[in-house]
PDB file of C-alpha atoms in Angstrom:
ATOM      1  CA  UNK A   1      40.298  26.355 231.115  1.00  0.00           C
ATOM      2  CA  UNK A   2      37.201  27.160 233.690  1.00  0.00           C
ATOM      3  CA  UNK A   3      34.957  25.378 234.325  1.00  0.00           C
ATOM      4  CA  UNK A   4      32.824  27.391 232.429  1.00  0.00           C
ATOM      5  CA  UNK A   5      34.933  27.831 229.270  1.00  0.00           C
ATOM      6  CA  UNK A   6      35.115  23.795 228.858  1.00  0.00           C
ATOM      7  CA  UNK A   7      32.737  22.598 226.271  1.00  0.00           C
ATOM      8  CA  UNK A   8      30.645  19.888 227.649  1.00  0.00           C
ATOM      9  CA  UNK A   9      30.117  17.542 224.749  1.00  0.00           C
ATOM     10  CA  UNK A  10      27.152  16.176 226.502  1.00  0.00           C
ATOM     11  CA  UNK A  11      26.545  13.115 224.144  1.00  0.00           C
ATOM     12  CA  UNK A  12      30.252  12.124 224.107  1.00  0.00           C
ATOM     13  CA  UNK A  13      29.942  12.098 227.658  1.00  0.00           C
ATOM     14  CA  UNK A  14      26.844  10.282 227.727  1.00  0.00           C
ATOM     15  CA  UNK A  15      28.248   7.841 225.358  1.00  0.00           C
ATOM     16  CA  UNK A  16      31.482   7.483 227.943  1.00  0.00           C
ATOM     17  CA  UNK A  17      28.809   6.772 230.576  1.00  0.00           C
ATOM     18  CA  UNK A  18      26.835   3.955 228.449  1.00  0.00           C
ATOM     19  CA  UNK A  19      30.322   2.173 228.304  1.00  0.00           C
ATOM     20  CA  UNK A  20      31.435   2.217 231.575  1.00  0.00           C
ATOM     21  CA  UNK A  21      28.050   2.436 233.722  1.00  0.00           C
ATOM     22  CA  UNK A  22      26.294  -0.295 232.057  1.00  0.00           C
ATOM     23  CA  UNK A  23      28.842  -3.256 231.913  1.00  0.00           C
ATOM     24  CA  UNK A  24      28.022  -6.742 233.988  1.00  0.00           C
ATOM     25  CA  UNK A  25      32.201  -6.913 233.634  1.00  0.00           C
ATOM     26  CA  UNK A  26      33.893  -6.321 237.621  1.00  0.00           C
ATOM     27  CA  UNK A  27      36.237  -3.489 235.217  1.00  0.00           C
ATOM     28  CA  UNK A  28      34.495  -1.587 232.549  1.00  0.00           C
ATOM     29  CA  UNK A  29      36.662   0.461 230.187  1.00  0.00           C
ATOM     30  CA  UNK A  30      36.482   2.999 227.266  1.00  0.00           C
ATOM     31  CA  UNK A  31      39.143   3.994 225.321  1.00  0.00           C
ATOM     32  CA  UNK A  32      39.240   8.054 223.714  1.00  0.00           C
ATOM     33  CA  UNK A  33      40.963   8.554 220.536  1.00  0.00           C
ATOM     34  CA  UNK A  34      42.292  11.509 219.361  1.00  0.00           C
ATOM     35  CA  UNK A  35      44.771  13.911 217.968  1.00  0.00           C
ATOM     36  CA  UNK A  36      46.296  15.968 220.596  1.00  0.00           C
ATOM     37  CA  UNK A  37      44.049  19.088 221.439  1.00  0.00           C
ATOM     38  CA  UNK A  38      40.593  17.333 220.609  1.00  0.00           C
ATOM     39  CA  UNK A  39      39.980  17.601 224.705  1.00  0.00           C
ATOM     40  CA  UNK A  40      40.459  13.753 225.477  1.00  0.00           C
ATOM     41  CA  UNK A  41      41.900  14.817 229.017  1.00  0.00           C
ATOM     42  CA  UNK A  42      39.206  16.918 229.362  1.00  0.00           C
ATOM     43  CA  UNK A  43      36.719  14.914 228.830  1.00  0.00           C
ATOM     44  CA  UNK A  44      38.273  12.181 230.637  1.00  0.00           C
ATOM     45  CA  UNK A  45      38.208  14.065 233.759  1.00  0.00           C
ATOM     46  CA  UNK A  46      34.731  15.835 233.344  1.00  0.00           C
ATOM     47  CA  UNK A  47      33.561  11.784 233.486  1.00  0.00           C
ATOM     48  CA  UNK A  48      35.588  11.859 236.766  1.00  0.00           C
ATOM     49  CA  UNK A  49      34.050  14.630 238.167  1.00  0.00           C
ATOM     50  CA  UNK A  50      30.904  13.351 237.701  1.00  0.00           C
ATOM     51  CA  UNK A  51      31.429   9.728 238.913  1.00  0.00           C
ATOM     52  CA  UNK A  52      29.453   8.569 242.104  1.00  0.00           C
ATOM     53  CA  UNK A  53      32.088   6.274 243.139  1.00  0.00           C
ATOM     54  CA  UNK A  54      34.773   6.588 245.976  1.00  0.00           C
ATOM     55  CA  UNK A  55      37.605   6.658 244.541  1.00  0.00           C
ATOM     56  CA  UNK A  56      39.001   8.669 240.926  1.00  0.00           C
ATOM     57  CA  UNK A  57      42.601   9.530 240.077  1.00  0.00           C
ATOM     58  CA  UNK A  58      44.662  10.245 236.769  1.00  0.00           C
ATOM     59  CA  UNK A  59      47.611   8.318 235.990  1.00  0.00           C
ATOM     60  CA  UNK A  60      50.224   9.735 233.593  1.00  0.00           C
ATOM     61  CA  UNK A  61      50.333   7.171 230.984  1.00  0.00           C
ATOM     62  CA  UNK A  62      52.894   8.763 228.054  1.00  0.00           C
ATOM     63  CA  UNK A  63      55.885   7.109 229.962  1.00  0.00           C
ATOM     64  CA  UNK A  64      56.540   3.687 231.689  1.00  0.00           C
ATOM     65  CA  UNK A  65      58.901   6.403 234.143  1.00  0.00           C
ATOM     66  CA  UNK A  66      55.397   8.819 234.591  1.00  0.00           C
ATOM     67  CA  UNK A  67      53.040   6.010 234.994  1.00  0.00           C
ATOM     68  CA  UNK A  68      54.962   4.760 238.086  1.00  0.00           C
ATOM     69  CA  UNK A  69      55.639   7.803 239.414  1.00  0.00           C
ATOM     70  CA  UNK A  70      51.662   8.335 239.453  1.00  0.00           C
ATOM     71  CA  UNK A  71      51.478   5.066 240.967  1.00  0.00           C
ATOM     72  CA  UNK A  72      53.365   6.087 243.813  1.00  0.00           C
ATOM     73  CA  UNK A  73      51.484   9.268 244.032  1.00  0.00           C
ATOM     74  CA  UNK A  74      48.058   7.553 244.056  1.00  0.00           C
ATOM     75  CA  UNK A  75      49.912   4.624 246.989  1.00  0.00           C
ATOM     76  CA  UNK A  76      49.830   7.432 249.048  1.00  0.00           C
ATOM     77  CA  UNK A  77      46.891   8.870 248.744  1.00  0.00           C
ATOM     78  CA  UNK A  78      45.209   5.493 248.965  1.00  0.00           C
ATOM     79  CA  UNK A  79      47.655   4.770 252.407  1.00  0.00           C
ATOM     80  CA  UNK A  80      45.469   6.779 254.750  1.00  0.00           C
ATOM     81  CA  UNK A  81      45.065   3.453 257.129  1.00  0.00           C
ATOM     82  CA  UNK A  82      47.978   1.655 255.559  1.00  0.00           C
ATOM     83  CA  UNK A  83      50.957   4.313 256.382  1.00  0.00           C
ATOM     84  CA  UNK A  84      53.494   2.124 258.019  1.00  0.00           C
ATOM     85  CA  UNK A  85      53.494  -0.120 254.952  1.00  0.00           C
ATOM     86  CA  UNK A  86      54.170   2.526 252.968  1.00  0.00           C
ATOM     87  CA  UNK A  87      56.808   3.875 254.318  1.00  0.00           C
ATOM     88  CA  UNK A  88      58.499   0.546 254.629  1.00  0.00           C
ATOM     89  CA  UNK A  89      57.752   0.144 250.270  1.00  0.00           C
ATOM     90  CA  UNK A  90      59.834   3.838 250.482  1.00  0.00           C
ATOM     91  CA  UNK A  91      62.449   3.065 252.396  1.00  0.00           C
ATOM     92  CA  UNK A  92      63.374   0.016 249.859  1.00  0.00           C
ATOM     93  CA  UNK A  93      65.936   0.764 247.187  1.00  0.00           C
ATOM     94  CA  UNK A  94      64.744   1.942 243.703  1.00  0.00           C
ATOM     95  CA  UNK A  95      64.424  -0.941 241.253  1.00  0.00           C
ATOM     96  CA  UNK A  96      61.612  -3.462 239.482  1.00  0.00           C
ATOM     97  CA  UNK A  97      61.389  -5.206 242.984  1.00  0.00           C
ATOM     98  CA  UNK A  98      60.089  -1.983 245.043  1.00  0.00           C
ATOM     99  CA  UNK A  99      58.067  -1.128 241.655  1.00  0.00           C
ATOM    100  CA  UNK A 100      55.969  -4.411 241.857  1.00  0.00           C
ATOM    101  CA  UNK A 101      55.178  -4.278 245.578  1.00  0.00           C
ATOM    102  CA  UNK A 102      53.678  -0.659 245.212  1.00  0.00           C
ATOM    103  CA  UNK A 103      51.587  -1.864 241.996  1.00  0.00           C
ATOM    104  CA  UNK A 104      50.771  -4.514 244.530  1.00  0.00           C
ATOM    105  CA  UNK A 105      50.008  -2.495 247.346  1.00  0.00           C
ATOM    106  CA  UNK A 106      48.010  -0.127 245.136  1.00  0.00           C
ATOM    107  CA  UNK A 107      46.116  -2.740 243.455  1.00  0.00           C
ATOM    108  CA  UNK A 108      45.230  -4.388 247.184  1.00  0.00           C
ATOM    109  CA  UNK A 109      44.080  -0.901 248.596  1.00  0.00           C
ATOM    110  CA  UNK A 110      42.174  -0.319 245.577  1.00  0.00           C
ATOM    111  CA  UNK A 111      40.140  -3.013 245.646  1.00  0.00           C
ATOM    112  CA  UNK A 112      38.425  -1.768 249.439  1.00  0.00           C
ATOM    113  CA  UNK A 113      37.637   1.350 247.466  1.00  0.00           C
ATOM    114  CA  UNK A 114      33.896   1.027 245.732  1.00  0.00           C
ATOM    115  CA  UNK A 115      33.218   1.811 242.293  1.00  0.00           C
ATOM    116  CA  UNK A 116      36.570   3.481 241.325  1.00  0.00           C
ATOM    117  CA  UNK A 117      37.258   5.027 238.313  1.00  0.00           C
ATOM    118  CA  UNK A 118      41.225   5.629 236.837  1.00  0.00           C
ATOM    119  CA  UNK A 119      42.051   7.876 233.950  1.00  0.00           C
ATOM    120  CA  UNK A 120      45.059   6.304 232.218  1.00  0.00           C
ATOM    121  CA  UNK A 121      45.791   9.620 230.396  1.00  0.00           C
ATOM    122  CA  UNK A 122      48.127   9.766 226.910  1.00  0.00           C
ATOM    123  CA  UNK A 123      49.081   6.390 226.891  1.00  0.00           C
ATOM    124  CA  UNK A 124      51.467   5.425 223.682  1.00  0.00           C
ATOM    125  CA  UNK A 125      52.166   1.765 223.849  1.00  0.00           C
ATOM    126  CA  UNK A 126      50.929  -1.536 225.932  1.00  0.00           C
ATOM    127  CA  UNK A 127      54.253  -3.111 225.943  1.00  0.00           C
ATOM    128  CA  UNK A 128      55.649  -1.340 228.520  1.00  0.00           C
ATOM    129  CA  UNK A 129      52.346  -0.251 230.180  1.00  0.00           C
ATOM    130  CA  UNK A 130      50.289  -3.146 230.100  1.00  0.00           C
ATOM    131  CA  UNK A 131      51.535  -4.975 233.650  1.00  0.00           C
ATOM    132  CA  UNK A 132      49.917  -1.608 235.245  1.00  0.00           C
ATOM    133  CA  UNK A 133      46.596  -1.940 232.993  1.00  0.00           C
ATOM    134  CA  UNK A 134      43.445  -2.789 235.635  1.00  0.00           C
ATOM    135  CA  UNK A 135      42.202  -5.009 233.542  1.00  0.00           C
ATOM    136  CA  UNK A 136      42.349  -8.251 236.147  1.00  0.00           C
ATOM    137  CA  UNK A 137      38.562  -7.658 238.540  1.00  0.00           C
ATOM    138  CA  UNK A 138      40.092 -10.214 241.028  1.00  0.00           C
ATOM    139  CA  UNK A 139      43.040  -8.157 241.233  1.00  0.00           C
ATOM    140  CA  UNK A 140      41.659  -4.749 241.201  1.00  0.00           C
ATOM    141  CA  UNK A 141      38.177  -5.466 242.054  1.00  0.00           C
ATOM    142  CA  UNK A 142      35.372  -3.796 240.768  1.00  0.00           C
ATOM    143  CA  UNK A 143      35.488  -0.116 239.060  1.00  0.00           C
ATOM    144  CA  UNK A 144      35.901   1.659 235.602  1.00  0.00           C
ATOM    145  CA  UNK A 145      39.214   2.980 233.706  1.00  0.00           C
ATOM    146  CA  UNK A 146      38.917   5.734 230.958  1.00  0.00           C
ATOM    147  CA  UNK A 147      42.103   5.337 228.553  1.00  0.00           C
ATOM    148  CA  UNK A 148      43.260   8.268 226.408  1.00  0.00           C
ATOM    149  CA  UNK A 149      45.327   8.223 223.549  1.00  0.00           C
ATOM    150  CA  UNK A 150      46.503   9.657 220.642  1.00  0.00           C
ATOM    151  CA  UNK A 151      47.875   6.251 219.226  1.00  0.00           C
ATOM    152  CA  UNK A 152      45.084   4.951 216.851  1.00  0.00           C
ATOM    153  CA  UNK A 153      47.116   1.514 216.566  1.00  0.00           C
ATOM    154  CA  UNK A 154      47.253   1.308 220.175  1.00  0.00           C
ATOM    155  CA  UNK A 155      43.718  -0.111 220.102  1.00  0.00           C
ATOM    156  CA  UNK A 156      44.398  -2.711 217.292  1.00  0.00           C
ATOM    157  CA  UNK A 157      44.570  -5.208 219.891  1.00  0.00           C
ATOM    158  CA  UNK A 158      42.694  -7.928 221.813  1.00  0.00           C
ATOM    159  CA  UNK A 159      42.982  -6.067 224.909  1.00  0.00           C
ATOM    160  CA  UNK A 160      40.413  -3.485 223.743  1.00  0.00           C
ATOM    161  CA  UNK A 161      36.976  -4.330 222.604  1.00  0.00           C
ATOM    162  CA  UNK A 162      35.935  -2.556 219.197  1.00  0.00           C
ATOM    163  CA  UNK A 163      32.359  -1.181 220.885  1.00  0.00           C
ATOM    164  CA  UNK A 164      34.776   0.502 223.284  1.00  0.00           C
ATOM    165  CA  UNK A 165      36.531   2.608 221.401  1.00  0.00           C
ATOM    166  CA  UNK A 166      35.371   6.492 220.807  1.00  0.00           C
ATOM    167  CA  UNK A 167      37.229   8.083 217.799  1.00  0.00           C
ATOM    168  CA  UNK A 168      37.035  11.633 218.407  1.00  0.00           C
ATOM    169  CA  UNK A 169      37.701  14.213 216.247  1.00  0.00           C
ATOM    170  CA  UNK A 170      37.921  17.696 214.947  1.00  0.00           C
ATOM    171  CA  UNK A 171      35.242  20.006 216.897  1.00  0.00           C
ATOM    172  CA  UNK A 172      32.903  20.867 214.278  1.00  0.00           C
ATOM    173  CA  UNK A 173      31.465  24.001 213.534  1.00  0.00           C
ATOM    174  CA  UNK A 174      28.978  24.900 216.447  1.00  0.00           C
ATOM    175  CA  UNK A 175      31.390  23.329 219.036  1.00  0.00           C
ATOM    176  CA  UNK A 176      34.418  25.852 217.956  1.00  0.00           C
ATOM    177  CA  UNK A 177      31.487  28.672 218.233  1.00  0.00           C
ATOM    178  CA  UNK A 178      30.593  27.154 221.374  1.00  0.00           C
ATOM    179  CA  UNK A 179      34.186  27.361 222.795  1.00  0.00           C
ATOM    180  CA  UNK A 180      34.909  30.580 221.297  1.00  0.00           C
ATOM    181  CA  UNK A 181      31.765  31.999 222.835  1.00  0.00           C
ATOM    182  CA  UNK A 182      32.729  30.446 226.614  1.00  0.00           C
ATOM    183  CA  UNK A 183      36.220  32.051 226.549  1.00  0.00           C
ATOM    184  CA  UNK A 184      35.356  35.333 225.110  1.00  0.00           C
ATOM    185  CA  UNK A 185      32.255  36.106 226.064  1.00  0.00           C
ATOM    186  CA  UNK A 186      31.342  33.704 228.593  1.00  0.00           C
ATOM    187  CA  UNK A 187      28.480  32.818 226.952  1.00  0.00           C
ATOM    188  CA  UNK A 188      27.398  29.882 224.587  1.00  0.00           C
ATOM    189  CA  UNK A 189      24.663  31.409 222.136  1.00  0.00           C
ATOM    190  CA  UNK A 190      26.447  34.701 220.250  1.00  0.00           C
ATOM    191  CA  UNK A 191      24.475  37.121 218.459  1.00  0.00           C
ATOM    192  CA  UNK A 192      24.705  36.826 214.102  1.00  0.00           C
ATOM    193  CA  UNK A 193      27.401  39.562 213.632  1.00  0.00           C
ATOM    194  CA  UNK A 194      29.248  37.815 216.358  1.00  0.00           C
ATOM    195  CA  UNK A 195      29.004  34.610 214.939  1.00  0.00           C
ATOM    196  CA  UNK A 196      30.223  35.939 211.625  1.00  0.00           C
ATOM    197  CA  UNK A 197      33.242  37.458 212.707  1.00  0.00           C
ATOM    198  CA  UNK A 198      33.920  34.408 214.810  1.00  0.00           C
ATOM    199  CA  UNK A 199      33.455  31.919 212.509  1.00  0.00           C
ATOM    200  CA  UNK A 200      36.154  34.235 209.692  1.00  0.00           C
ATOM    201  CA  UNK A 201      38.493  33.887 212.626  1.00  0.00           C
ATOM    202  CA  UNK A 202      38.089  30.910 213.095  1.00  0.00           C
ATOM    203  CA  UNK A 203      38.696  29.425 209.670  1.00  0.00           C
ATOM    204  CA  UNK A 204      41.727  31.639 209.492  1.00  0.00           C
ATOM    205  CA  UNK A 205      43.524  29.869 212.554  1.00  0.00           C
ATOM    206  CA  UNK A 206      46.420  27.639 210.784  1.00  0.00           C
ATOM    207  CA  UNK A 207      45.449  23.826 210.931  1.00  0.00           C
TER     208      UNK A 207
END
């Protein structure tokens, strides 16, 4: 959606901020929880838009295959001054070797950047994914990592802290209104006749 058909779920977002803005840790995390279609991503990257640091990208996180392909995407974005090493990591046949020298290379360029922030977006499992977790400051440096997920047992783990976990849920009443009122109208407050009709609809929508 627009910009201005996104719902802005200021206190969630101020809540993200609290967690990741106000840690004395090198990497601060916070970890969304959700069905599909609460607006984790969304959210995630609103957060991103908004950071004041110099660095932000989104890794695809639902596959060990789509996280590294991200990786490689965000290697060359971070290659501006590095580009002959990069192209030297391409030229080397596919396989776990060439994998861990671009996690390396990615992790060594990230840590010139200041203040970054990565969205690790739909992540399922840490078994597979957890080598590519920033979760190591003297290997990544200092910066911030948003983690989505619809995996509620993913965070039954030591690797995330219980005060950093956001369980988010259904939108309740005024945010549907609210959302229904952005892409409709393209406006947040409806009149009552409005809000009557959209609030049948909405309770008519199948679950």
């Amino acid at each position: 959606p627009v910009e201005s058909q996104r719902l802005l779920r200021k206190d969630l977002r101020k809540e993200i901020r609290s967690h990741l803005y106000d840690s004395e840790r090198d990497i601060s995390s916070v970890v969304l929880v959700g069905m599909r279609g609460v607006g984790k991503t969304i959210l995630a990257r609103m957060v991103g838009k908004e950071h004041e640091g110099s660095f932000v990208w989104e890794l695809k996180a639902n596959s060990l295959m789509s996280l590294k392909e991200s990786f490689k995407e965000m290697a060359e974005v971070l290659a501006r001054k590095e580009s002959k090493e990069l192209h030297r990591l391409k030229d080397m046949p596919e396989g776990e070797i060439k994998d861990k020298k671009i996690l390396l290379f990615v992790k060594e360029a990230v840590q010139r950047e200041k203040n970054w922030l990565l969205i690790v977006d739909d992540a399922e499992t840490l078994v597979e994914l957890e080598s590519y977790m920033p979760i190591d400051g003297k290997a990544w440096g200092r910066g911030s990592v948003v983690i989505t997920t619809y995996n509620a047992n993913l965070v039954r783990t030591d690797f995330f802290k219980p005060d950093k976990i956001i369980h988010m849920g259904a939108l309740t009443e005024e945010e549907s209104l609210e959302l229904f009122g952005r892409v409709l109208y393209d406006k947040i407050n409806l009149p009552l006749d409005e809000r009557v009709k959209a609030l049948d609809f909405l309770k008519n929508i199948p679950a």
